[in-house]
Amino acid sequence: MIRELHEWVRTHRDELLADVATYVGIETPSDDKSALDRGLSWVDGWLRERLGSPENVRDVDGGQYGDIRVYDFPGTGEPVLLVCHYDTVWPLGTLADWPFTVNGDRATGPGIFDMKSGLVHAVWALRALDAAGLARPAVRLVLNGDEEIGSPASRPVIEEAAAGTRATLVFEASADGAVKTARKGVGLFQVHTTGVEAHAGLDPAKGASAVDELARAILALHGLSDPDAGTTVNVGVITGGTRQNVIAGAASGEIDVRVSSAAEAARIDAGLAALKAHDARATIEVTGGWNRPVMERSEAIARLYELAREEAAELGVTLRECSVGGASDGNFVAALGHPVLDGFGAVGDGAHARHEHISVEGMLERTALAAAVLHRLAG
């Protein structure tokens, strides 16, 4: 079956590429609401043209962020959740010196790998099933415009959309062709220290250095890292003090935390809570929180991966799995106990980089694979 689907997709190669080209040509930076509105409007019209009218559409105002749209398309059995974000990291105007380009098997352009081509895969997979007369499941498609900045507005919408679904496919870019069956949880925290200002030369003893407190805290924070457990703690940005000759009255640091298990997240929470000032006149405060929960490889995720691996093998493709340090919207759904297969989108490289590109052949293979997996999930 998958070979026939692949052949049908291959005969529509130029149409898939044309859709990718048009979509990449509509800039959707996460921080430009007007551009995001234009992008979502185009996607809405394109979806209806390619898949017909949905049974239901839900619009959620994203406020200062991109709006969220949830589509329900008819099909057989429990719905399958498809998750795609339409925002990119690239600022408005990037296309001026980096337009969509195809050179042999390589197609490039801002946002093509992360993750505009993924949505095209998903839509054409459904079209392939219709053309072959094969059953497809009911599909709930979530489009959000704030993934690249942590999904602050779309998280509750995604979690709600997952209710009652059989499985979730996240069409984020693959990891060198591998799908992602585990992702680390991400914590974004800030540590703030206060001290007592004094003249560094005349009255140093009257001061309590917030910079000194921050430095001690950084050593303690980095000491929480445990690479063997998959845990990293990084204080990546620091600020503090006013002048060289003034004992610093305030300082702060921005912390990135990655963990591979809920137990490690709890350990980090305890470590953050245990931070204490060295000088009794100083204070330490930690703010922020967990941006995305851990996506742990559950038995249900393993079964979903095995289904996809079997279909890929029928096509002569070895579908690998991996765990990655980056997080996605799939983390939210997996944390609710639902099976999730992430990284089901483009084969290529260069997310958030100027060499961002996809493999055209990989696009055709992944579209056929998505069709086959969706057909299996309709059974």
mmCIF file of C-alpha atoms in Angstrom:
data_model
loop_
_atom_site.group_PDB
_atom_site.id
_atom_site.type_symbol
_atom_site.label_atom_id
_atom_site.label_comp_id
_atom_site.label_asym_id
_atom_site.label_seq_id
_atom_site.Cartn_x
_atom_site.Cartn_y
_atom_site.Cartn_z
ATOM 1 C CA MET A 1 0.000 0.000 0.000
ATOM 2 C CA ILE A 2 2.650 2.532 1.005
ATOM 3 C CA ARG A 3 4.513 2.025 -2.256
ATOM 4 C CA GLU A 4 1.378 2.957 -4.205
ATOM 5 C CA LEU A 5 0.890 5.993 -1.980
ATOM 6 C CA HIS A 6 4.513 6.979 -2.551
ATOM 7 C CA GLU A 7 4.093 6.687 -6.293
ATOM 8 C CA TRP A 8 0.984 8.879 -6.223
ATOM 9 C CA VAL A 9 2.804 11.482 -4.140
ATOM 10 C CA ARG A 10 5.778 11.350 -6.502
ATOM 11 C CA THR A 11 3.516 12.127 -9.501
ATOM 12 C CA HIS A 12 2.400 15.273 -7.616
ATOM 13 C CA ARG A 13 5.931 16.377 -6.711
ATOM 14 C CA ASP A 14 5.679 19.718 -8.483
ATOM 15 C CA GLU A 15 2.393 20.569 -6.785
ATOM 16 C CA LEU A 16 3.795 19.782 -3.346
ATOM 17 C CA LEU A 17 6.835 21.926 -4.050
ATOM 18 C CA ALA A 18 4.628 24.745 -5.332
ATOM 19 C CA ASP A 19 2.667 24.656 -2.077
ATOM 20 C CA VAL A 20 5.872 24.712 -0.041
ATOM 21 C CA ALA A 21 7.220 27.589 -2.153
ATOM 22 C CA THR A 22 4.093 29.678 -1.665
ATOM 23 C CA TYR A 23 3.965 28.990 2.062
ATOM 24 C CA VAL A 24 7.647 29.790 2.599
ATOM 25 C CA GLY A 25 7.083 32.978 0.595
ATOM 26 C CA ILE A 26 4.659 34.238 3.262
ATOM 27 C CA GLU A 27 6.779 35.453 6.162
ATOM 28 C CA THR A 28 5.437 34.637 9.644
ATOM 29 C CA PRO A 29 7.854 35.810 12.353
ATOM 30 C CA SER A 30 6.698 35.022 15.889
ATOM 31 C CA ASP A 31 6.902 38.664 16.970
ATOM 32 C CA ASP A 32 4.872 40.252 14.152
ATOM 33 C CA LYS A 33 1.132 39.832 14.722
ATOM 34 C CA SER A 34 0.142 41.383 11.387
ATOM 35 C CA ALA A 35 2.416 39.037 9.454
ATOM 36 C CA LEU A 36 1.112 36.068 11.443
ATOM 37 C CA ASP A 37 -2.464 37.081 10.636
ATOM 38 C CA ARG A 38 -1.628 37.168 6.934
ATOM 39 C CA GLY A 39 0.049 33.774 7.129
ATOM 40 C CA LEU A 40 -2.846 32.154 8.952
ATOM 41 C CA SER A 41 -5.312 33.639 6.486
ATOM 42 C CA TRP A 42 -3.419 32.086 3.586
ATOM 43 C CA VAL A 43 -3.189 28.718 5.340
ATOM 44 C CA ASP A 44 -6.916 28.751 6.045
ATOM 45 C CA GLY A 45 -7.796 29.281 2.393
ATOM 46 C CA TRP A 46 -5.239 26.741 1.231
ATOM 47 C CA LEU A 47 -6.506 24.078 3.643
ATOM 48 C CA ARG A 48 -10.054 24.480 2.423
ATOM 49 C CA GLU A 49 -8.898 24.300 -1.182
ATOM 50 C CA ARG A 50 -6.847 21.159 -0.585
ATOM 51 C CA LEU A 51 -9.071 19.289 1.914
ATOM 52 C CA GLY A 52 -12.524 20.798 1.568
ATOM 53 C CA SER A 53 -14.559 22.415 4.320
ATOM 54 C CA PRO A 54 -13.907 21.160 7.848
ATOM 55 C CA GLU A 55 -16.732 19.975 10.073
ATOM 56 C CA ASN A 56 -15.783 22.526 12.663
ATOM 57 C CA VAL A 57 -13.323 25.371 13.123
ATOM 58 C CA ARG A 58 -12.385 26.947 16.426
ATOM 59 C CA ASP A 59 -10.554 30.264 16.544
ATOM 60 C CA VAL A 60 -8.676 31.352 19.668
ATOM 61 C CA ASP A 61 -7.315 34.866 19.991
ATOM 62 C CA GLY A 62 -3.599 34.715 20.743
ATOM 63 C CA GLY A 63 -3.536 38.271 22.083
ATOM 64 C CA GLN A 64 -0.118 39.716 21.316
ATOM 65 C CA TYR A 65 0.899 36.337 19.873
ATOM 66 C CA GLY A 66 -0.280 34.483 16.800
ATOM 67 C CA ASP A 67 -3.871 33.258 16.867
ATOM 68 C CA ILE A 68 -4.631 29.556 17.231
ATOM 69 C CA ARG A 69 -6.967 27.697 14.894
ATOM 70 C CA VAL A 70 -8.315 24.187 15.438
ATOM 71 C CA TYR A 71 -9.871 22.314 12.499
ATOM 72 C CA ASP A 72 -11.899 19.115 12.683
ATOM 73 C CA PHE A 73 -12.021 17.123 9.440
ATOM 74 C CA PRO A 74 -14.261 14.063 9.059
ATOM 75 C CA GLY A 75 -12.978 10.509 8.949
ATOM 76 C CA THR A 76 -13.189 7.071 10.522
ATOM 77 C CA GLY A 77 -12.950 6.390 14.254
ATOM 78 C CA GLU A 78 -11.388 8.430 17.008
ATOM 79 C CA PRO A 79 -9.643 11.583 15.775
ATOM 80 C CA VAL A 80 -5.905 11.829 15.332
ATOM 81 C CA LEU A 81 -4.371 15.117 16.463
ATOM 82 C CA LEU A 82 -2.002 16.816 14.033
ATOM 83 C CA VAL A 83 0.062 19.664 15.486
ATOM 84 C CA CYS A 84 1.783 22.282 13.314
ATOM 85 C CA HIS A 85 3.027 25.760 14.157
ATOM 86 C CA TYR A 86 3.059 28.439 11.478
ATOM 87 C CA ASP A 87 5.427 30.937 13.123
ATOM 88 C CA THR A 88 9.154 31.053 12.381
ATOM 89 C CA VAL A 89 12.215 32.621 13.986
ATOM 90 C CA TRP A 90 13.025 34.657 10.882
ATOM 91 C CA PRO A 91 12.322 38.424 10.959
ATOM 92 C CA LEU A 92 10.219 40.181 8.366
ATOM 93 C CA GLY A 93 12.320 40.984 5.282
ATOM 94 C CA THR A 94 14.461 37.824 5.390
ATOM 95 C CA LEU A 95 13.032 36.683 2.053
ATOM 96 C CA ALA A 96 14.555 39.693 0.306
ATOM 97 C CA ASP A 97 17.998 38.079 0.281
ATOM 98 C CA TRP A 98 16.994 34.470 0.914
ATOM 99 C CA PRO A 99 14.096 33.427 -1.317
ATOM 100 C CA PHE A 100 12.751 29.923 -1.742
ATOM 101 C CA THR A 101 15.144 28.018 -4.010
ATOM 102 C CA VAL A 102 15.369 24.460 -5.317
ATOM 103 C CA ASN A 103 18.716 23.028 -6.362
ATOM 104 C CA GLY A 104 18.496 19.343 -7.170
ATOM 105 C CA ASP A 105 17.210 17.522 -4.099
ATOM 106 C CA ARG A 106 17.732 20.536 -1.868
ATOM 107 C CA ALA A 107 15.019 23.144 -1.284
ATOM 108 C CA THR A 108 15.786 26.106 0.948
ATOM 109 C CA GLY A 109 14.120 29.181 2.380
ATOM 110 C CA PRO A 110 13.338 30.702 5.795
ATOM 111 C CA GLY A 111 11.168 28.370 7.866
ATOM 112 C CA ILE A 112 11.056 25.575 5.284
ATOM 113 C CA PHE A 113 12.577 22.978 7.644
ATOM 114 C CA ASP A 114 11.129 24.357 10.872
ATOM 115 C CA MET A 115 8.410 23.714 10.027
ATOM 116 C CA LYS A 116 6.445 24.914 7.022
ATOM 117 C CA SER A 117 7.018 21.867 4.852
ATOM 118 C CA GLY A 118 5.651 19.673 7.647
ATOM 119 C CA LEU A 119 2.151 21.074 7.242
ATOM 120 C CA VAL A 120 2.343 20.465 3.499
ATOM 121 C CA HIS A 121 3.292 16.821 4.220
ATOM 122 C CA ALA A 122 0.273 16.388 6.466
ATOM 123 C CA VAL A 123 -2.222 17.873 4.034
ATOM 124 C CA TRP A 124 -0.944 15.972 1.013
ATOM 125 C CA ALA A 125 -0.912 12.739 3.032
ATOM 126 C CA LEU A 126 -4.658 13.126 3.521
ATOM 127 C CA ARG A 127 -5.079 13.912 -0.166
ATOM 128 C CA ALA A 128 -3.147 10.768 -1.073
ATOM 129 C CA LEU A 129 -5.489 8.624 1.013
ATOM 130 C CA ASP A 130 -8.517 10.179 -0.651
ATOM 131 C CA ALA A 131 -7.053 9.635 -4.107
ATOM 132 C CA ALA A 132 -6.346 5.976 -3.295
ATOM 133 C CA GLY A 133 -9.816 5.453 -1.842
ATOM 134 C CA LEU A 134 -8.317 4.450 1.513
ATOM 135 C CA ALA A 135 -9.852 5.197 4.878
ATOM 136 C CA ARG A 136 -8.462 8.077 6.807
ATOM 137 C CA PRO A 137 -9.135 8.868 10.452
ATOM 138 C CA ALA A 138 -11.005 11.864 11.703
ATOM 139 C CA VAL A 139 -8.370 14.568 11.974
ATOM 140 C CA ARG A 140 -8.057 17.437 14.421
ATOM 141 C CA LEU A 141 -5.467 19.903 13.164
ATOM 142 C CA VAL A 142 -4.030 22.562 15.457
ATOM 143 C CA LEU A 143 -2.207 25.546 13.975
ATOM 144 C CA ASN A 144 -0.462 27.870 16.405
ATOM 145 C CA GLY A 145 1.642 30.948 15.874
ATOM 146 C CA ASP A 146 3.670 31.107 19.093
ATOM 147 C CA GLU A 147 5.627 27.829 19.267
ATOM 148 C CA GLU A 148 9.012 29.420 18.688
ATOM 149 C CA ILE A 149 8.544 31.566 21.803
ATOM 150 C CA GLY A 150 7.269 28.794 24.068
ATOM 151 C CA SER A 151 3.574 28.528 23.101
ATOM 152 C CA PRO A 152 2.357 30.841 25.903
ATOM 153 C CA ALA A 153 -1.099 31.338 24.357
ATOM 154 C CA SER A 154 -1.553 28.018 22.569
ATOM 155 C CA ARG A 155 -0.590 25.531 25.282
ATOM 156 C CA PRO A 156 -4.070 25.243 26.863
ATOM 157 C CA VAL A 157 -5.655 25.034 23.418
ATOM 158 C CA ILE A 158 -3.336 22.189 22.392
ATOM 159 C CA GLU A 159 -3.945 20.331 25.637
ATOM 160 C CA GLU A 160 -7.705 20.690 25.249
ATOM 161 C CA ALA A 161 -7.567 19.587 21.601
ATOM 162 C CA ALA A 162 -5.798 16.374 22.631
ATOM 163 C CA ALA A 163 -8.818 15.202 24.632
ATOM 164 C CA GLY A 164 -10.526 12.230 23.028
ATOM 165 C CA THR A 165 -7.860 11.715 20.358
ATOM 166 C CA ARG A 166 -6.255 8.383 19.535
ATOM 167 C CA ALA A 167 -2.735 9.594 18.810
ATOM 168 C CA THR A 168 -0.780 12.756 18.033
ATOM 169 C CA LEU A 169 1.543 13.382 15.108
ATOM 170 C CA VAL A 170 3.709 16.482 15.407
ATOM 171 C CA PHE A 171 5.014 17.584 12.022
ATOM 172 C CA GLU A 172 8.095 19.297 13.402
ATOM 173 C CA ALA A 173 11.302 18.701 11.483
ATOM 174 C CA SER A 174 13.040 15.359 11.946
ATOM 175 C CA ALA A 175 16.461 14.895 13.512
ATOM 176 C CA ASP A 176 18.556 13.810 10.531
ATOM 177 C CA GLY A 177 15.581 11.738 9.422
ATOM 178 C CA ALA A 178 14.835 10.264 12.851
ATOM 179 C CA VAL A 179 11.491 10.777 14.549
ATOM 180 C CA LYS A 180 11.507 11.992 18.124
ATOM 181 C CA THR A 181 10.061 9.671 20.735
ATOM 182 C CA ALA A 182 11.405 11.605 23.714
ATOM 183 C CA ARG A 183 12.128 15.252 24.362
ATOM 184 C CA LYS A 184 13.578 16.985 27.362
ATOM 185 C CA GLY A 185 11.527 19.256 29.564
ATOM 186 C CA VAL A 186 12.584 22.886 29.536
ATOM 187 C CA GLY A 187 12.732 25.279 32.469
ATOM 188 C CA LEU A 188 13.314 29.000 32.014
ATOM 189 C CA PHE A 189 14.211 30.632 35.301
ATOM 190 C CA GLN A 190 15.763 33.856 36.569
ATOM 191 C CA VAL A 191 17.845 34.330 39.696
ATOM 192 C CA HIS A 192 17.831 37.796 41.282
ATOM 193 C CA THR A 193 20.206 38.877 44.035
ATOM 194 C CA THR A 194 20.181 42.057 46.069
ATOM 195 C CA GLY A 195 22.939 43.457 48.245
ATOM 196 C CA VAL A 196 23.965 46.675 49.927
ATOM 197 C CA GLU A 197 25.732 49.356 47.929
ATOM 198 C CA ALA A 198 28.868 50.979 49.295
ATOM 199 C CA HIS A 199 32.063 52.630 48.070
ATOM 200 C CA ALA A 200 34.392 49.828 47.006
ATOM 201 C CA GLY A 201 37.484 51.729 48.163
ATOM 202 C CA LEU A 202 36.405 53.777 51.176
ATOM 203 C CA ASP A 203 33.763 51.575 52.849
ATOM 204 C CA PRO A 204 33.878 48.048 51.367
ATOM 205 C CA ALA A 205 32.882 46.428 54.659
ATOM 206 C CA LYS A 206 29.637 48.403 54.689
ATOM 207 C CA GLY A 207 28.590 46.755 51.438
ATOM 208 C CA ALA A 208 27.162 43.353 50.552
ATOM 209 C CA SER A 209 27.817 42.444 46.920
ATOM 210 C CA ALA A 210 24.897 41.198 44.867
ATOM 211 C CA VAL A 211 27.423 40.189 42.192
ATOM 212 C CA ASP A 212 29.265 38.010 44.695
ATOM 213 C CA GLU A 213 25.976 36.385 45.675
ATOM 214 C CA LEU A 214 25.104 35.795 42.027
ATOM 215 C CA ALA A 215 28.517 34.238 41.369
ATOM 216 C CA ARG A 216 28.051 31.821 44.269
ATOM 217 C CA ALA A 217 24.550 31.001 43.054
ATOM 218 C CA ILE A 218 25.817 30.311 39.525
ATOM 219 C CA LEU A 219 28.342 27.802 40.861
ATOM 220 C CA ALA A 220 25.570 26.089 42.831
ATOM 221 C CA LEU A 221 23.241 26.102 39.821
ATOM 222 C CA HIS A 222 25.803 24.650 37.445
ATOM 223 C CA GLY A 223 26.530 22.042 40.086
ATOM 224 C CA LEU A 224 22.973 20.775 39.653
ATOM 225 C CA SER A 225 23.787 19.562 36.153
ATOM 226 C CA ASP A 226 23.923 15.788 35.754
ATOM 227 C CA PRO A 227 24.835 14.837 32.178
ATOM 228 C CA ASP A 228 24.430 11.133 32.924
ATOM 229 C CA ALA A 229 20.809 11.774 33.891
ATOM 230 C CA GLY A 230 20.285 14.043 30.893
ATOM 231 C CA THR A 231 20.114 17.194 33.007
ATOM 232 C CA THR A 232 21.800 20.458 32.069
ATOM 233 C CA VAL A 233 21.651 23.784 33.879
ATOM 234 C CA ASN A 234 23.072 26.841 32.157
ATOM 235 C CA VAL A 235 23.181 30.439 33.340
ATOM 236 C CA GLY A 236 23.500 32.062 29.941
ATOM 237 C CA VAL A 237 23.035 35.786 30.630
ATOM 238 C CA ILE A 238 24.100 37.823 33.671
ATOM 239 C CA THR A 239 23.725 41.471 34.613
ATOM 240 C CA GLY A 240 24.660 43.373 37.736
ATOM 241 C CA GLY A 241 26.206 46.359 39.400
ATOM 242 C CA THR A 242 26.457 49.976 38.344
ATOM 243 C CA ARG A 243 30.153 50.954 38.453
ATOM 244 C CA GLN A 244 33.541 49.382 39.092
ATOM 245 C CA ASN A 245 33.999 51.271 42.350
ATOM 246 C CA VAL A 246 30.549 50.482 43.762
ATOM 247 C CA ILE A 247 29.707 47.343 45.721
ATOM 248 C CA ALA A 248 26.856 45.960 43.607
ATOM 249 C CA GLY A 249 23.362 46.379 44.968
ATOM 250 C CA ALA A 250 21.591 44.149 42.438
ATOM 251 C CA ALA A 251 22.425 41.385 39.953
ATOM 252 C CA SER A 252 20.546 38.754 37.999
ATOM 253 C CA GLY A 253 21.054 35.744 35.769
ATOM 254 C CA GLU A 254 18.907 33.912 33.217
ATOM 255 C CA ILE A 255 18.828 30.129 33.544
ATOM 256 C CA ASP A 256 18.051 27.424 30.980
ATOM 257 C CA VAL A 257 17.304 23.965 32.395
ATOM 258 C CA ARG A 258 16.816 20.732 30.402
ATOM 259 C CA VAL A 259 15.695 17.491 32.050
ATOM 260 C CA SER A 260 14.868 14.001 30.773
ATOM 261 C CA SER A 261 12.497 12.917 33.540
ATOM 262 C CA ALA A 262 9.921 14.259 35.949
ATOM 263 C CA ALA A 263 12.130 13.075 38.822
ATOM 264 C CA GLU A 264 14.967 15.270 37.600
ATOM 265 C CA ALA A 265 12.595 18.220 37.270
ATOM 266 C CA ALA A 266 11.635 17.740 40.918
ATOM 267 C CA ARG A 267 15.314 17.599 41.909
ATOM 268 C CA ILE A 268 15.989 20.858 40.099
ATOM 269 C CA ASP A 269 13.003 22.477 41.804
ATOM 270 C CA ALA A 270 14.451 21.462 45.161
ATOM 271 C CA GLY A 271 17.863 22.799 44.192
ATOM 272 C CA LEU A 272 16.430 26.155 43.169
ATOM 273 C CA ALA A 273 14.461 26.397 46.404
ATOM 274 C CA ALA A 274 17.609 25.657 48.422
ATOM 275 C CA LEU A 275 19.557 28.675 47.126
ATOM 276 C CA LYS A 276 20.441 30.912 50.079
ATOM 277 C CA ALA A 277 22.367 34.158 50.356
ATOM 278 C CA HIS A 278 25.911 33.886 51.750
ATOM 279 C CA ASP A 279 25.711 37.315 53.410
ATOM 280 C CA ALA A 280 22.794 37.835 55.788
ATOM 281 C CA ARG A 281 22.295 41.344 54.374
ATOM 282 C CA ALA A 282 21.731 39.983 50.859
ATOM 283 C CA THR A 283 18.764 38.194 49.305
ATOM 284 C CA ILE A 284 18.224 35.637 46.543
ATOM 285 C CA GLU A 285 14.972 35.148 44.629
ATOM 286 C CA VAL A 286 14.216 32.691 41.832
ATOM 287 C CA THR A 287 11.444 33.418 39.346
ATOM 288 C CA GLY A 288 10.224 31.748 36.168
ATOM 289 C CA GLY A 289 9.136 28.150 35.735
ATOM 290 C CA TRP A 290 8.878 25.109 33.500
ATOM 291 C CA ASN A 291 8.168 26.148 29.945
ATOM 292 C CA ARG A 292 7.488 22.599 28.709
ATOM 293 C CA PRO A 293 7.117 19.320 30.593
ATOM 294 C CA VAL A 294 9.203 16.265 29.802
ATOM 295 C CA MET A 295 8.144 14.046 26.892
ATOM 296 C CA GLU A 296 9.156 10.609 28.156
ATOM 297 C CA ARG A 297 9.181 7.558 25.897
ATOM 298 C CA SER A 298 6.155 5.657 27.163
ATOM 299 C CA GLU A 299 4.916 2.254 26.029
ATOM 300 C CA ALA A 300 2.181 3.982 24.022
ATOM 301 C CA ILE A 301 4.757 6.164 22.256
ATOM 302 C CA ALA A 302 6.886 3.095 21.565
ATOM 303 C CA ARG A 303 3.904 1.318 19.961
ATOM 304 C CA LEU A 304 3.147 4.346 17.783
ATOM 305 C CA TYR A 305 6.779 4.488 16.682
ATOM 306 C CA GLU A 306 6.753 0.762 15.869
ATOM 307 C CA LEU A 307 3.685 1.251 13.672
ATOM 308 C CA ALA A 308 5.475 3.995 11.733
ATOM 309 C CA ARG A 309 8.703 1.967 11.554
ATOM 310 C CA GLU A 310 6.835 -0.979 10.033
ATOM 311 C CA GLU A 311 5.285 1.216 7.344
ATOM 312 C CA ALA A 312 8.620 2.852 6.540
ATOM 313 C CA ALA A 313 10.227 -0.587 6.181
ATOM 314 C CA GLU A 314 7.641 -1.483 3.536
ATOM 315 C CA LEU A 315 8.965 1.479 1.579
ATOM 316 C CA GLY A 316 12.543 0.333 2.070
ATOM 317 C CA VAL A 317 13.284 3.147 4.530
ATOM 318 C CA THR A 318 14.820 2.620 7.966
ATOM 319 C CA LEU A 319 12.962 4.942 10.314
ATOM 320 C CA ARG A 320 15.124 5.691 13.323
ATOM 321 C CA GLU A 321 14.008 7.178 16.628
ATOM 322 C CA CYS A 322 15.841 9.513 18.966
ATOM 323 C CA SER A 323 15.619 11.625 22.089
ATOM 324 C CA VAL A 324 16.479 15.323 21.786
ATOM 325 C CA GLY A 325 17.208 18.191 24.117
ATOM 326 C CA GLY A 326 14.877 20.609 22.376
ATOM 327 C CA ALA A 327 11.181 20.770 23.243
ATOM 328 C CA SER A 328 8.051 21.222 21.160
ATOM 329 C CA ASP A 329 4.283 21.319 21.497
ATOM 330 C CA GLY A 330 4.424 17.530 21.566
ATOM 331 C CA ASN A 331 5.711 17.785 25.150
ATOM 332 C CA PHE A 332 2.365 19.161 26.303
ATOM 333 C CA VAL A 333 0.377 16.295 24.811
ATOM 334 C CA ALA A 334 2.776 13.547 25.942
ATOM 335 C CA ALA A 335 2.679 14.886 29.495
ATOM 336 C CA LEU A 336 -1.072 14.197 29.489
ATOM 337 C CA GLY A 337 -0.377 10.523 28.807
ATOM 338 C CA HIS A 338 -1.225 10.508 25.096
ATOM 339 C CA PRO A 339 0.941 8.698 22.498
ATOM 340 C CA VAL A 340 2.931 11.216 20.481
ATOM 341 C CA LEU A 341 5.200 10.806 17.477
ATOM 342 C CA ASP A 342 7.212 13.989 17.022
ATOM 343 C CA GLY A 343 9.646 15.074 14.329
ATOM 344 C CA PHE A 344 7.346 13.543 11.720
ATOM 345 C CA GLY A 345 7.991 16.402 9.312
ATOM 346 C CA ALA A 346 10.821 17.392 7.009
ATOM 347 C CA VAL A 347 14.050 15.560 6.370
ATOM 348 C CA GLY A 348 16.823 18.140 6.124
ATOM 349 C CA ASP A 349 18.881 20.355 8.390
ATOM 350 C CA GLY A 350 19.523 23.863 9.605
ATOM 351 C CA ALA A 351 16.674 24.768 11.941
ATOM 352 C CA HIS A 352 17.070 28.444 12.943
ATOM 353 C CA ALA A 353 20.140 28.730 10.694
ATOM 354 C CA ARG A 354 20.905 30.197 7.282
ATOM 355 C CA HIS A 355 21.574 26.754 5.828
ATOM 356 C CA GLU A 356 18.005 25.644 6.631
ATOM 357 C CA HIS A 357 16.836 23.255 3.928
ATOM 358 C CA ILE A 358 14.822 20.139 3.178
ATOM 359 C CA SER A 359 15.315 17.097 0.982
ATOM 360 C CA VAL A 360 12.730 16.987 -1.803
ATOM 361 C CA GLU A 361 12.935 13.190 -1.932
ATOM 362 C CA GLY A 362 12.560 13.133 1.832
ATOM 363 C CA MET A 363 9.445 15.273 1.484
ATOM 364 C CA LEU A 364 7.877 12.703 -0.839
ATOM 365 C CA GLU A 365 8.818 9.784 1.413
ATOM 366 C CA ARG A 366 7.537 11.471 4.572
ATOM 367 C CA THR A 367 4.262 12.417 2.915
ATOM 368 C CA ALA A 368 3.673 8.818 1.848
ATOM 369 C CA LEU A 369 4.680 7.571 5.299
ATOM 370 C CA ALA A 370 2.274 9.995 6.965
ATOM 371 C CA ALA A 371 -0.494 8.743 4.697
ATOM 372 C CA ALA A 372 0.233 5.111 5.567
ATOM 373 C CA VAL A 373 0.361 5.800 9.308
ATOM 374 C CA LEU A 374 -2.868 7.787 9.188
ATOM 375 C CA HIS A 375 -4.548 4.938 7.308
ATOM 376 C CA ARG A 376 -3.406 2.484 9.991
ATOM 377 C CA LEU A 377 -4.784 4.792 12.672
ATOM 378 C CA ALA A 378 -8.157 4.769 10.942
ATOM 379 C CA GLY A 379 -8.410 1.019 11.526
#
